[in-house]
Amino acid sequence: MTSQVGRGSSDSPGDVLSNPQCPTGRLLDRIGTKWTSLAVRVLAEASPQEVRFGELQRRMPGISQKMLSVTLHNLTRDGLVTRRVEPSVPPRVHYRLTELGLSLEAALAVVRAWAQEHMPEVDRANELSSRSGPTDS
Amino acid sequence: MTSQVGRGSSDSPGDVLSNPQCPTGRLLDRIGTKWTSLAVRVLAEASPQEVRFGELQRRMPGISQKMLSVTLHNLTRDGLVTRRVEPSVPPRVHYRLTELGLSLEAALAVVRAWAQEHMPEVDRANELSSRSGPTDS
DNA sequence: CCGAATCCCATGAGATACTG
DNA sequence: CAGTATCTCATGGGATTCGG
């Protein structure tokens, strides 16, 4: 979902969503990624407690180690999550939301509330156009 | 971003984000799509005025006809946008946000506000880990 | 226990060309 | 003008496997 112009046009970037003009696009590119929002949610629920890698994986049913790793790495790079390695063997790694991450969670909570409240209507609309669209009557 | 199990396993669905349990995931799958949020934004700015296809395209620099078409189609299917065809030649098609669409815009506005306020910090964090990560000092 | 590396498929999305 | 169809490439993300 990151910039790319297409075939061989090697000059003008032309990307709108991932350019500084539109912070929203760039943000959505990140939280729109499959597991990010769920990870933030789980970490927020535990906050201010830290959560270990394996525990996170258990609380995010279906996620693979790779994707959890990648997701956490991205969140850490973005300053939304802190990573603390406990020097033991085997090593334990703990994650926690930063202040910034918590503030994002607040915004996500709004989105979640909308989803909870309105997704049924969206589903309804989909079913309606499934019927009246193809066949009509 | 929609369900898929992997190689040839043809049985268990296993997808977590696009299942009814997590409306948020399903919503993010939609608004996280490259042009959706911008389209909603532009339509919201014009609301309650309608906006024509070409006008929309002009207000969304960089979008192709195809992607605009697809995006609007999805929004319409989801009940977020209405589509009105003016029976003339050449035909003119007008789009407008529904009430549902407007309510979504409200949620998106919160996300936008967060992005405006905090993306710089995110960028800063990225630059920091670009330097201290690789090299350290 | 944590996660990096590799492989591989399904999908998103741009370019282009064609219809009513 | 609005929209569809086709082709193509870059990316997301799952399975699996190796390393510390």
PDB file of C-alpha atoms (C1' of nucleotides) in Angstrom:
ATOM      1  CA  MET A   1       0.000   0.000   0.000  1.00  0.00           C
ATOM      2  CA  THR A   2       3.009   2.196  -0.058  1.00  0.00           C
ATOM      3  CA  SER A   3       3.990   4.398  -2.944  1.00  0.00           C
ATOM      4  CA  GLN A   4       4.515   3.098  -6.414  1.00  0.00           C
ATOM      5  CA  VAL A   5       3.672   4.699  -9.682  1.00  0.00           C
ATOM      6  CA  GLY A   6       3.059   1.793 -11.949  1.00  0.00           C
ATOM      7  CA  ARG A   7       4.916   0.594 -14.994  1.00  0.00           C
ATOM      8  CA  GLY A   8       7.946   2.396 -16.151  1.00  0.00           C
ATOM      9  CA  SER A   9       7.140   6.032 -15.376  1.00  0.00           C
ATOM     10  CA  SER A  10      10.351   6.876 -13.617  1.00  0.00           C
ATOM     11  CA  ASP A  11       9.753  10.544 -12.915  1.00  0.00           C
ATOM     12  CA  SER A  12       6.875  12.099 -10.966  1.00  0.00           C
ATOM     13  CA  PRO A  13       5.975  10.283  -7.756  1.00  0.00           C
ATOM     14  CA  GLY A  14       2.299  11.145  -7.974  1.00  0.00           C
ATOM     15  CA  ASP A  15       1.349   9.240  -4.867  1.00  0.00           C
ATOM     16  CA  VAL A  16      -1.233  10.990  -2.778  1.00  0.00           C
ATOM     17  CA  LEU A  17      -1.820   8.819   0.190  1.00  0.00           C
ATOM     18  CA  SER A  18       1.685   8.267   1.366  1.00  0.00           C
ATOM     19  CA  ASN A  19       2.900  11.825   1.023  1.00  0.00           C
ATOM     20  CA  PRO A  20       3.245  14.270   3.912  1.00  0.00           C
ATOM     21  CA  GLN A  21       0.306  16.294   2.673  1.00  0.00           C
ATOM     22  CA  CYS A  22      -2.013  13.571   3.863  1.00  0.00           C
ATOM     23  CA  PRO A  23      -0.978  12.242   7.263  1.00  0.00           C
ATOM     24  CA  THR A  24      -4.273  10.402   7.415  1.00  0.00           C
ATOM     25  CA  GLY A  25      -3.434   8.262   4.441  1.00  0.00           C
ATOM     26  CA  ARG A  26      -0.129   7.340   5.932  1.00  0.00           C
ATOM     27  CA  LEU A  27      -1.721   6.518   9.258  1.00  0.00           C
ATOM     28  CA  LEU A  28      -4.374   4.347   7.651  1.00  0.00           C
ATOM     29  CA  ASP A  29      -1.682   2.534   5.750  1.00  0.00           C
ATOM     30  CA  ARG A  30      -0.352   1.455   9.120  1.00  0.00           C
ATOM     31  CA  ILE A  31      -3.387   0.779  11.257  1.00  0.00           C
ATOM     32  CA  GLY A  32      -5.217  -0.622   8.249  1.00  0.00           C
ATOM     33  CA  THR A  33      -2.664  -3.379   8.173  1.00  0.00           C
ATOM     34  CA  LYS A  34      -4.212  -6.654   9.139  1.00  0.00           C
ATOM     35  CA  TRP A  35      -3.121  -7.069  12.757  1.00  0.00           C
ATOM     36  CA  THR A  36      -2.047  -3.654  13.928  1.00  0.00           C
ATOM     37  CA  SER A  37      -5.306  -2.439  15.356  1.00  0.00           C
ATOM     38  CA  LEU A  38      -5.898  -5.672  17.208  1.00  0.00           C
ATOM     39  CA  ALA A  39      -2.410  -5.578  18.678  1.00  0.00           C
ATOM     40  CA  VAL A  40      -2.959  -2.035  19.890  1.00  0.00           C
ATOM     41  CA  ARG A  41      -6.258  -3.056  21.365  1.00  0.00           C
ATOM     42  CA  VAL A  42      -4.818  -6.005  23.271  1.00  0.00           C
ATOM     43  CA  LEU A  43      -1.894  -3.978  24.527  1.00  0.00           C
ATOM     44  CA  ALA A  44      -4.258  -1.230  25.581  1.00  0.00           C
ATOM     45  CA  GLU A  45      -6.399  -3.644  27.531  1.00  0.00           C
ATOM     46  CA  ALA A  46      -3.368  -4.830  29.455  1.00  0.00           C
ATOM     47  CA  SER A  47      -1.961  -1.355  29.946  1.00  0.00           C
ATOM     48  CA  PRO A  48      -0.118  -0.282  32.006  1.00  0.00           C
ATOM     49  CA  GLN A  49       0.952  -3.883  32.383  1.00  0.00           C
ATOM     50  CA  GLU A  50       3.462  -5.262  29.957  1.00  0.00           C
ATOM     51  CA  VAL A  51       2.601  -8.251  27.807  1.00  0.00           C
ATOM     52  CA  ARG A  52       4.936 -10.958  26.649  1.00  0.00           C
ATOM     53  CA  PHE A  53       5.270 -12.106  23.085  1.00  0.00           C
ATOM     54  CA  GLY A  54       3.657 -15.479  23.620  1.00  0.00           C
ATOM     55  CA  GLU A  55       0.864 -14.007  25.674  1.00  0.00           C
ATOM     56  CA  LEU A  56       0.119 -11.555  22.894  1.00  0.00           C
ATOM     57  CA  GLN A  57       0.024 -14.367  20.418  1.00  0.00           C
ATOM     58  CA  ARG A  58      -2.435 -16.228  22.577  1.00  0.00           C
ATOM     59  CA  ARG A  59      -4.632 -13.146  22.815  1.00  0.00           C
ATOM     60  CA  MET A  60      -4.588 -12.667  19.059  1.00  0.00           C
ATOM     61  CA  PRO A  61      -6.028 -15.922  17.801  1.00  0.00           C
ATOM     62  CA  GLY A  62      -4.885 -16.801  14.338  1.00  0.00           C
ATOM     63  CA  ILE A  63      -1.804 -14.630  14.108  1.00  0.00           C
ATOM     64  CA  SER A  64       1.424 -16.313  13.088  1.00  0.00           C
ATOM     65  CA  GLN A  65       4.720 -15.709  14.831  1.00  0.00           C
ATOM     66  CA  LYS A  66       5.994 -13.935  11.803  1.00  0.00           C
ATOM     67  CA  MET A  67       3.132 -11.492  11.570  1.00  0.00           C
ATOM     68  CA  LEU A  68       3.150 -10.802  15.282  1.00  0.00           C
ATOM     69  CA  SER A  69       6.850 -10.140  15.064  1.00  0.00           C
ATOM     70  CA  VAL A  70       6.478  -7.841  12.096  1.00  0.00           C
ATOM     71  CA  THR A  71       3.523  -6.013  13.586  1.00  0.00           C
ATOM     72  CA  LEU A  72       5.271  -5.391  16.873  1.00  0.00           C
ATOM     73  CA  HIS A  73       8.405  -4.319  15.094  1.00  0.00           C
ATOM     74  CA  ASN A  74       6.485  -1.730  13.115  1.00  0.00           C
ATOM     75  CA  LEU A  75       4.679  -0.449  16.159  1.00  0.00           C
ATOM     76  CA  THR A  76       7.977  -0.163  17.978  1.00  0.00           C
ATOM     77  CA  ARG A  77       9.585   1.682  15.104  1.00  0.00           C
ATOM     78  CA  ASP A  78       6.655   4.074  15.073  1.00  0.00           C
ATOM     79  CA  GLY A  79       7.133   4.836  18.744  1.00  0.00           C
ATOM     80  CA  LEU A  80       3.771   3.377  19.681  1.00  0.00           C
ATOM     81  CA  VAL A  81       5.143   0.440  21.640  1.00  0.00           C
ATOM     82  CA  THR A  82       8.142  -0.171  23.856  1.00  0.00           C
ATOM     83  CA  ARG A  83      10.082  -3.375  23.779  1.00  0.00           C
ATOM     84  CA  ARG A  84      11.880  -4.643  26.865  1.00  0.00           C
ATOM     85  CA  VAL A  85      14.095  -7.703  26.785  1.00  0.00           C
ATOM     86  CA  GLU A  86      14.534  -9.545  30.032  1.00  0.00           C
ATOM     87  CA  PRO A  87      18.069 -10.928  30.040  1.00  0.00           C
ATOM     88  CA  SER A  88      17.333 -14.518  30.947  1.00  0.00           C
ATOM     89  CA  VAL A  89      17.545 -17.824  29.223  1.00  0.00           C
ATOM     90  CA  PRO A  90      15.319 -18.408  27.480  1.00  0.00           C
ATOM     91  CA  PRO A  91      14.875 -14.660  26.961  1.00  0.00           C
ATOM     92  CA  ARG A  92      11.562 -13.028  27.676  1.00  0.00           C
ATOM     93  CA  VAL A  93      10.415  -9.999  25.763  1.00  0.00           C
ATOM     94  CA  HIS A  94       7.806  -7.602  27.056  1.00  0.00           C
ATOM     95  CA  TYR A  95       5.768  -5.081  25.153  1.00  0.00           C
ATOM     96  CA  ARG A  96       3.779  -2.121  26.296  1.00  0.00           C
ATOM     97  CA  LEU A  97       2.017   0.823  24.686  1.00  0.00           C
ATOM     98  CA  THR A  98       3.732   4.184  24.944  1.00  0.00           C
ATOM     99  CA  GLU A  99       1.809   7.348  25.714  1.00  0.00           C
ATOM    100  CA  LEU A 100       1.600   7.908  21.983  1.00  0.00           C
ATOM    101  CA  GLY A 101       0.219   4.421  21.543  1.00  0.00           C
ATOM    102  CA  LEU A 102      -2.373   5.035  24.197  1.00  0.00           C
ATOM    103  CA  SER A 103      -3.498   8.198  22.483  1.00  0.00           C
ATOM    104  CA  LEU A 104      -3.886   6.262  19.261  1.00  0.00           C
ATOM    105  CA  GLU A 105      -5.932   3.675  21.090  1.00  0.00           C
ATOM    106  CA  ALA A 106      -8.336   6.444  22.021  1.00  0.00           C
ATOM    107  CA  ALA A 107      -8.838   7.289  18.370  1.00  0.00           C
ATOM    108  CA  LEU A 108      -9.191   3.635  17.477  1.00  0.00           C
ATOM    109  CA  ALA A 109     -11.785   3.255  20.186  1.00  0.00           C
ATOM    110  CA  VAL A 110     -13.947   5.728  18.310  1.00  0.00           C
ATOM    111  CA  VAL A 111     -13.606   3.744  15.128  1.00  0.00           C
ATOM    112  CA  ARG A 112     -14.421   0.563  17.019  1.00  0.00           C
ATOM    113  CA  ALA A 113     -17.510   2.152  18.495  1.00  0.00           C
ATOM    114  CA  TRP A 114     -18.651   3.123  15.024  1.00  0.00           C
ATOM    115  CA  ALA A 115     -18.032  -0.393  13.784  1.00  0.00           C
ATOM    116  CA  GLN A 116     -19.922  -1.965  16.664  1.00  0.00           C
ATOM    117  CA  GLU A 117     -22.847   0.316  16.130  1.00  0.00           C
ATOM    118  CA  HIS A 118     -23.045   0.523  12.376  1.00  0.00           C
ATOM    119  CA  MET A 119     -21.487  -2.493  10.731  1.00  0.00           C
ATOM    120  CA  PRO A 120     -24.795  -4.347  10.885  1.00  0.00           C
ATOM    121  CA  GLU A 121     -26.293  -1.624   8.711  1.00  0.00           C
ATOM    122  CA  VAL A 122     -23.415  -1.957   6.313  1.00  0.00           C
ATOM    123  CA  ASP A 123     -23.996  -5.686   6.160  1.00  0.00           C
ATOM    124  CA  ARG A 124     -27.656  -5.104   5.562  1.00  0.00           C
ATOM    125  CA  ALA A 125     -26.885  -2.745   2.696  1.00  0.00           C
ATOM    126  CA  ASN A 126     -24.615  -5.381   1.193  1.00  0.00           C
ATOM    127  CA  GLU A 127     -27.258  -8.048   1.299  1.00  0.00           C
ATOM    128  CA  LEU A 128     -29.804  -5.736  -0.232  1.00  0.00           C
ATOM    129  CA  SER A 129     -27.622  -4.903  -3.206  1.00  0.00           C
ATOM    130  CA  SER A 130     -26.781  -8.576  -3.558  1.00  0.00           C
ATOM    131  CA  ARG A 131     -30.412  -9.265  -4.283  1.00  0.00           C
ATOM    132  CA  SER A 132     -31.749  -6.198  -6.049  1.00  0.00           C
ATOM    133  CA  GLY A 133     -28.516  -5.756  -7.974  1.00  0.00           C
ATOM    134  CA  PRO A 134     -28.148  -9.070  -9.846  1.00  0.00           C
ATOM    135  CA  THR A 135     -31.791 -10.070 -10.203  1.00  0.00           C
ATOM    136  CA  ASP A 136     -34.045  -7.105  -9.429  1.00  0.00           C
ATOM    137  CA  SER A 137     -37.761  -8.034  -9.364  1.00  0.00           C
TER     138      SER A 137
ATOM    139  CA  MET B   1      -7.039  -8.377   2.786  1.00  0.00           C
ATOM    140  CA  THR B   2     -10.078 -10.543   2.721  1.00  0.00           C
ATOM    141  CA  SER B   3     -10.134 -14.109   3.892  1.00  0.00           C
ATOM    142  CA  GLN B   4      -7.809 -16.730   2.557  1.00  0.00           C
ATOM    143  CA  VAL B   5      -6.306 -19.697   4.317  1.00  0.00           C
ATOM    144  CA  GLY B   6      -3.027 -20.256   2.597  1.00  0.00           C
ATOM    145  CA  ARG B   7      -1.875 -23.033   0.332  1.00  0.00           C
ATOM    146  CA  GLY B   8      -4.257 -25.772  -0.575  1.00  0.00           C
ATOM    147  CA  SER B   9      -6.056 -26.230   2.746  1.00  0.00           C
ATOM    148  CA  SER B  10      -9.592 -26.216   1.522  1.00  0.00           C
ATOM    149  CA  ASP B  11     -11.424 -26.607   4.831  1.00  0.00           C
ATOM    150  CA  SER B  12     -11.261 -24.368   7.922  1.00  0.00           C
ATOM    151  CA  PRO B  13     -11.750 -20.656   7.299  1.00  0.00           C
ATOM    152  CA  GLY B  14      -9.486 -19.518  10.130  1.00  0.00           C
ATOM    153  CA  ASP B  15      -9.623 -15.840   9.316  1.00  0.00           C
ATOM    154  CA  VAL B  16     -10.016 -13.606  12.302  1.00  0.00           C
ATOM    155  CA  LEU B  17     -10.278 -10.129  10.983  1.00  0.00           C
ATOM    156  CA  SER B  18     -13.034 -10.603   8.468  1.00  0.00           C
ATOM    157  CA  ASN B  19     -15.303 -12.565  10.738  1.00  0.00           C
ATOM    158  CA  PRO B  20     -18.380 -11.113  12.449  1.00  0.00           C
ATOM    159  CA  GLN B  21     -16.671 -11.329  15.838  1.00  0.00           C
ATOM    160  CA  CYS B  22     -14.529  -8.365  14.939  1.00  0.00           C
ATOM    161  CA  PRO B  23     -16.496  -5.641  13.174  1.00  0.00           C
ATOM    162  CA  THR B  24     -13.508  -3.356  13.549  1.00  0.00           C
ATOM    163  CA  GLY B  25     -11.305  -5.538  11.432  1.00  0.00           C
ATOM    164  CA  ARG B  26     -13.899  -5.657   8.728  1.00  0.00           C
ATOM    165  CA  LEU B  27     -14.342  -1.908   8.837  1.00  0.00           C
ATOM    166  CA  LEU B  28     -10.613  -1.267   8.650  1.00  0.00           C
ATOM    167  CA  ASP B  29     -10.406  -3.599   5.679  1.00  0.00           C
ATOM    168  CA  ARG B  30     -12.693  -1.166   3.925  1.00  0.00           C
ATOM    169  CA  ILE B  31     -11.573   2.260   5.008  1.00  0.00           C
ATOM    170  CA  GLY B  32      -7.961   1.120   4.997  1.00  0.00           C
ATOM    171  CA  THR B  33      -8.299   0.639   1.269  1.00  0.00           C
ATOM    172  CA  LYS B  34      -6.220   3.192  -0.566  1.00  0.00           C
ATOM    173  CA  TRP B  35      -8.813   5.725  -1.675  1.00  0.00           C
ATOM    174  CA  THR B  36     -11.854   5.130   0.472  1.00  0.00           C
ATOM    175  CA  SER B  37     -11.117   7.520   3.270  1.00  0.00           C
ATOM    176  CA  LEU B  38     -10.222  10.312   0.889  1.00  0.00           C
ATOM    177  CA  ALA B  39     -13.412   9.772  -1.078  1.00  0.00           C
ATOM    178  CA  VAL B  40     -15.457   9.959   2.093  1.00  0.00           C
ATOM    179  CA  ARG B  41     -13.628  13.092   3.087  1.00  0.00           C
ATOM    180  CA  VAL B  42     -14.225  14.835  -0.223  1.00  0.00           C
ATOM    181  CA  LEU B  43     -17.874  13.831  -0.280  1.00  0.00           C
ATOM    182  CA  ALA B  44     -18.233  15.017   3.298  1.00  0.00           C
ATOM    183  CA  GLU B  45     -16.765  18.397   2.449  1.00  0.00           C
ATOM    184  CA  ALA B  46     -19.291  18.850  -0.316  1.00  0.00           C
ATOM    185  CA  SER B  47     -22.208  17.512   1.720  1.00  0.00           C
ATOM    186  CA  PRO B  48     -25.111  17.964   1.471  1.00  0.00           C
ATOM    187  CA  GLN B  49     -24.307  18.854  -2.119  1.00  0.00           C
ATOM    188  CA  GLU B  50     -23.899  16.047  -4.595  1.00  0.00           C
ATOM    189  CA  VAL B  51     -20.645  15.596  -6.460  1.00  0.00           C
ATOM    190  CA  ARG B  52     -20.236  14.298  -9.979  1.00  0.00           C
ATOM    191  CA  PHE B  53     -17.845  11.561 -10.993  1.00  0.00           C
ATOM    192  CA  GLY B  54     -15.460  13.825 -12.857  1.00  0.00           C
ATOM    193  CA  GLU B  55     -15.513  16.419 -10.137  1.00  0.00           C
ATOM    194  CA  LEU B  56     -14.618  13.772  -7.592  1.00  0.00           C
ATOM    195  CA  GLN B  57     -11.766  12.648  -9.750  1.00  0.00           C
ATOM    196  CA  ARG B  58     -10.475  16.186  -9.951  1.00  0.00           C
ATOM    197  CA  ARG B  59     -10.643  16.523  -6.189  1.00  0.00           C
ATOM    198  CA  MET B  60      -8.755  13.288  -5.670  1.00  0.00           C
ATOM    199  CA  PRO B  61      -5.518  13.946  -7.503  1.00  0.00           C
ATOM    200  CA  GLY B  62      -3.845  10.818  -8.750  1.00  0.00           C
ATOM    201  CA  ILE B  63      -6.815   8.459  -8.707  1.00  0.00           C
ATOM    202  CA  SER B  64      -7.561   6.572 -11.898  1.00  0.00           C
ATOM    203  CA  GLN B  65     -11.036   6.210 -13.355  1.00  0.00           C
ATOM    204  CA  LYS B  66     -10.980   2.567 -12.514  1.00  0.00           C
ATOM    205  CA  MET B  67     -10.109   3.022  -8.872  1.00  0.00           C
ATOM    206  CA  LEU B  68     -12.604   5.830  -8.423  1.00  0.00           C
ATOM    207  CA  SER B  69     -15.242   3.665  -9.984  1.00  0.00           C
ATOM    208  CA  VAL B  70     -14.406   0.711  -7.766  1.00  0.00           C
ATOM    209  CA  THR B  71     -14.186   2.837  -4.633  1.00  0.00           C
ATOM    210  CA  LEU B  72     -17.535   4.489  -5.248  1.00  0.00           C
ATOM    211  CA  HIS B  73     -19.110   1.171  -6.084  1.00  0.00           C
ATOM    212  CA  ASN B  74     -17.952  -0.284  -2.783  1.00  0.00           C
ATOM    213  CA  LEU B  75     -19.132   2.708  -0.814  1.00  0.00           C
ATOM    214  CA  THR B  76     -22.481   2.495  -2.535  1.00  0.00           C
ATOM    215  CA  ARG B  77     -22.794  -1.206  -1.830  1.00  0.00           C
ATOM    216  CA  ASP B  78     -22.000  -0.514   1.804  1.00  0.00           C
ATOM    217  CA  GLY B  79     -24.802   2.016   2.034  1.00  0.00           C
ATOM    218  CA  LEU B  80     -22.403   4.874   2.716  1.00  0.00           C
ATOM    219  CA  VAL B  81     -23.013   6.700  -0.539  1.00  0.00           C
ATOM    220  CA  THR B  82     -25.972   7.244  -2.828  1.00  0.00           C
ATOM    221  CA  ARG B  83     -25.667   7.210  -6.567  1.00  0.00           C
ATOM    222  CA  ARG B  84     -28.022   9.223  -8.751  1.00  0.00           C
ATOM    223  CA  VAL B  85     -27.948   8.988 -12.514  1.00  0.00           C
ATOM    224  CA  GLU B  86     -29.210  11.997 -14.400  1.00  0.00           C
ATOM    225  CA  PRO B  87     -30.847  10.680 -17.568  1.00  0.00           C
ATOM    226  CA  SER B  88     -29.154  12.888 -20.122  1.00  0.00           C
ATOM    227  CA  VAL B  89     -26.700  12.408 -22.883  1.00  0.00           C
ATOM    228  CA  PRO B  90     -23.932  12.300 -22.033  1.00  0.00           C
ATOM    229  CA  PRO B  91     -25.093  10.868 -18.715  1.00  0.00           C
ATOM    230  CA  ARG B  92     -24.198  12.587 -15.478  1.00  0.00           C
ATOM    231  CA  VAL B  93     -23.831  10.645 -12.265  1.00  0.00           C
ATOM    232  CA  HIS B  94     -24.004  12.258  -8.860  1.00  0.00           C
ATOM    233  CA  TYR B  95     -22.767  10.934  -5.564  1.00  0.00           C
ATOM    234  CA  ARG B  96     -23.536  11.949  -2.041  1.00  0.00           C
ATOM    235  CA  LEU B  97     -22.871  10.598   1.439  1.00  0.00           C
ATOM    236  CA  THR B  98     -25.785   8.967   3.209  1.00  0.00           C
ATOM    237  CA  GLU B  99     -26.509   9.562   6.865  1.00  0.00           C
ATOM    238  CA  LEU B 100     -24.508   6.455   7.587  1.00  0.00           C
ATOM    239  CA  GLY B 101     -21.652   7.816   5.525  1.00  0.00           C
ATOM    240  CA  LEU B 102     -21.760  11.078   7.417  1.00  0.00           C
ATOM    241  CA  SER B 103     -21.584   9.260  10.710  1.00  0.00           C
ATOM    242  CA  LEU B 104     -18.538   7.402   9.477  1.00  0.00           C
ATOM    243  CA  GLU B 105     -16.979  10.680   8.457  1.00  0.00           C
ATOM    244  CA  ALA B 106     -17.294  11.780  12.061  1.00  0.00           C
ATOM    245  CA  ALA B 107     -15.281   8.794  13.187  1.00  0.00           C
ATOM    246  CA  LEU B 108     -12.749   9.359  10.436  1.00  0.00           C
ATOM    247  CA  ALA B 109     -12.413  12.953  11.515  1.00  0.00           C
ATOM    248  CA  VAL B 110     -11.160  11.742  14.867  1.00  0.00           C
ATOM    249  CA  VAL B 111      -8.570   9.579  13.178  1.00  0.00           C
ATOM    250  CA  ARG B 112      -7.568  12.496  10.981  1.00  0.00           C
ATOM    251  CA  ALA B 113      -7.168  14.713  13.997  1.00  0.00           C
ATOM    252  CA  TRP B 114      -4.909  12.153  15.581  1.00  0.00           C
ATOM    253  CA  ALA B 115      -2.882  11.888  12.414  1.00  0.00           C
ATOM    254  CA  GLN B 116      -2.511  15.649  12.112  1.00  0.00           C
ATOM    255  CA  GLU B 117      -1.406  15.947  15.680  1.00  0.00           C
ATOM    256  CA  HIS B 118       0.786  12.907  16.105  1.00  0.00           C
ATOM    257  CA  MET B 119       2.182  11.726  12.797  1.00  0.00           C
ATOM    258  CA  PRO B 120       5.168  14.026  13.194  1.00  0.00           C
ATOM    259  CA  GLU B 121       6.069  12.163  16.374  1.00  0.00           C
ATOM    260  CA  VAL B 122       5.709   8.898  14.538  1.00  0.00           C
ATOM    261  CA  ASP B 123       8.017  10.178  11.825  1.00  0.00           C
ATOM    262  CA  ARG B 124      10.499  11.292  14.444  1.00  0.00           C
ATOM    263  CA  ALA B 125      10.446   7.839  16.030  1.00  0.00           C
ATOM    264  CA  ASN B 126      11.110   6.316  12.638  1.00  0.00           C
ATOM    265  CA  GLU B 127      14.112   8.498  11.993  1.00  0.00           C
ATOM    266  CA  LEU B 128      15.501   7.775  15.421  1.00  0.00           C
ATOM    267  CA  SER B 129      15.346   4.030  14.971  1.00  0.00           C
ATOM    268  CA  SER B 130      16.848   4.439  11.530  1.00  0.00           C
ATOM    269  CA  ARG B 131      19.949   5.814  13.162  1.00  0.00           C
ATOM    270  CA  SER B 132      20.290   4.202  16.572  1.00  0.00           C
ATOM    271  CA  GLY B 133      19.051   0.877  15.295  1.00  0.00           C
ATOM    272  CA  PRO B 134      21.630   0.158  12.584  1.00  0.00           C
ATOM    273  CA  THR B 135      24.623   2.001  14.029  1.00  0.00           C
ATOM    274  CA  ASP B 136      24.017   2.867  17.679  1.00  0.00           C
ATOM    275  CA  SER B 137      26.698   5.108  19.235  1.00  0.00           C
TER     276      SER B 137
ATOM    277  C1'  DC C   1      11.066 -18.473  23.933  1.00  0.00           C
ATOM    278  C1'  DC C   2      11.598 -15.029  20.547  1.00  0.00           C
ATOM    279  C1'  DG C   3      12.101 -13.788  16.005  1.00  0.00           C
ATOM    280  C1'  DA C   4      14.711 -13.521  11.220  1.00  0.00           C
ATOM    281  C1'  DA C   5      14.823 -15.641   6.685  1.00  0.00           C
ATOM    282  C1'  DT C   6      12.779 -17.856   2.825  1.00  0.00           C
ATOM    283  C1'  DC C   7       9.127 -19.179  -0.262  1.00  0.00           C
ATOM    284  C1'  DC C   8       4.871 -18.499  -2.352  1.00  0.00           C
ATOM    285  C1'  DC C   9       0.121 -17.295  -3.333  1.00  0.00           C
ATOM    286  C1'  DA C  10      -3.862 -14.035  -3.380  1.00  0.00           C
ATOM    287  C1'  DT C  11      -4.905  -9.404  -3.599  1.00  0.00           C
ATOM    288  C1'  DG C  12      -4.690  -4.225  -4.462  1.00  0.00           C
ATOM    289  C1'  DA C  13      -4.248  -1.170  -7.653  1.00  0.00           C
ATOM    290  C1'  DG C  14      -2.190   1.302 -11.894  1.00  0.00           C
ATOM    291  C1'  DA C  15      -2.217   1.612 -17.333  1.00  0.00           C
ATOM    292  C1'  DT C  16      -4.680   1.127 -21.157  1.00  0.00           C
ATOM    293  C1'  DA C  17      -8.368   0.355 -24.248  1.00  0.00           C
ATOM    294  C1'  DC C  18     -13.207  -0.347 -25.219  1.00  0.00           C
ATOM    295  C1'  DT C  19     -18.552   0.335 -24.685  1.00  0.00           C
ATOM    296  C1'  DG C  20     -23.199   3.151 -24.165  1.00  0.00           C
TER     297       DG C  20
ATOM    298  C1'  DC D   1     -18.951  11.518 -19.516  1.00  0.00           C
ATOM    299  C1'  DA D   2     -19.126   7.386 -16.858  1.00  0.00           C
ATOM    300  C1'  DG D   3     -17.977   2.816 -16.402  1.00  0.00           C
ATOM    301  C1'  DT D   4     -16.082  -2.028 -17.555  1.00  0.00           C
ATOM    302  C1'  DA D   5     -12.565  -5.387 -19.010  1.00  0.00           C
ATOM    303  C1'  DT D   6      -7.964  -6.976 -19.383  1.00  0.00           C
ATOM    304  C1'  DC D   7      -3.114  -7.203 -18.258  1.00  0.00           C
ATOM    305  C1'  DT D   8       0.534  -6.563 -15.140  1.00  0.00           C
ATOM    306  C1'  DC D   9       3.286  -5.710 -11.265  1.00  0.00           C
ATOM    307  C1'  DA D  10       4.220  -4.803  -6.281  1.00  0.00           C
ATOM    308  C1'  DT D  11       2.743  -5.903  -1.907  1.00  0.00           C
ATOM    309  C1'  DG D  12       0.605  -8.277   2.213  1.00  0.00           C
ATOM    310  C1'  DG D  13       0.648 -11.939   4.641  1.00  0.00           C
ATOM    311  C1'  DG D  14       0.526 -17.156   5.641  1.00  0.00           C
ATOM    312  C1'  DA D  15       3.606 -21.668   6.206  1.00  0.00           C
ATOM    313  C1'  DT D  16       7.700 -23.239   7.289  1.00  0.00           C
ATOM    314  C1'  DT D  17      12.260 -23.415   8.864  1.00  0.00           C
ATOM    315  C1'  DC D  18      16.569 -21.953  10.923  1.00  0.00           C
ATOM    316  C1'  DG D  19      19.253 -19.207  14.705  1.00  0.00           C
ATOM    317  C1'  DG D  20      20.357 -17.626  19.454  1.00  0.00           C
TER     318       DG D  20
END
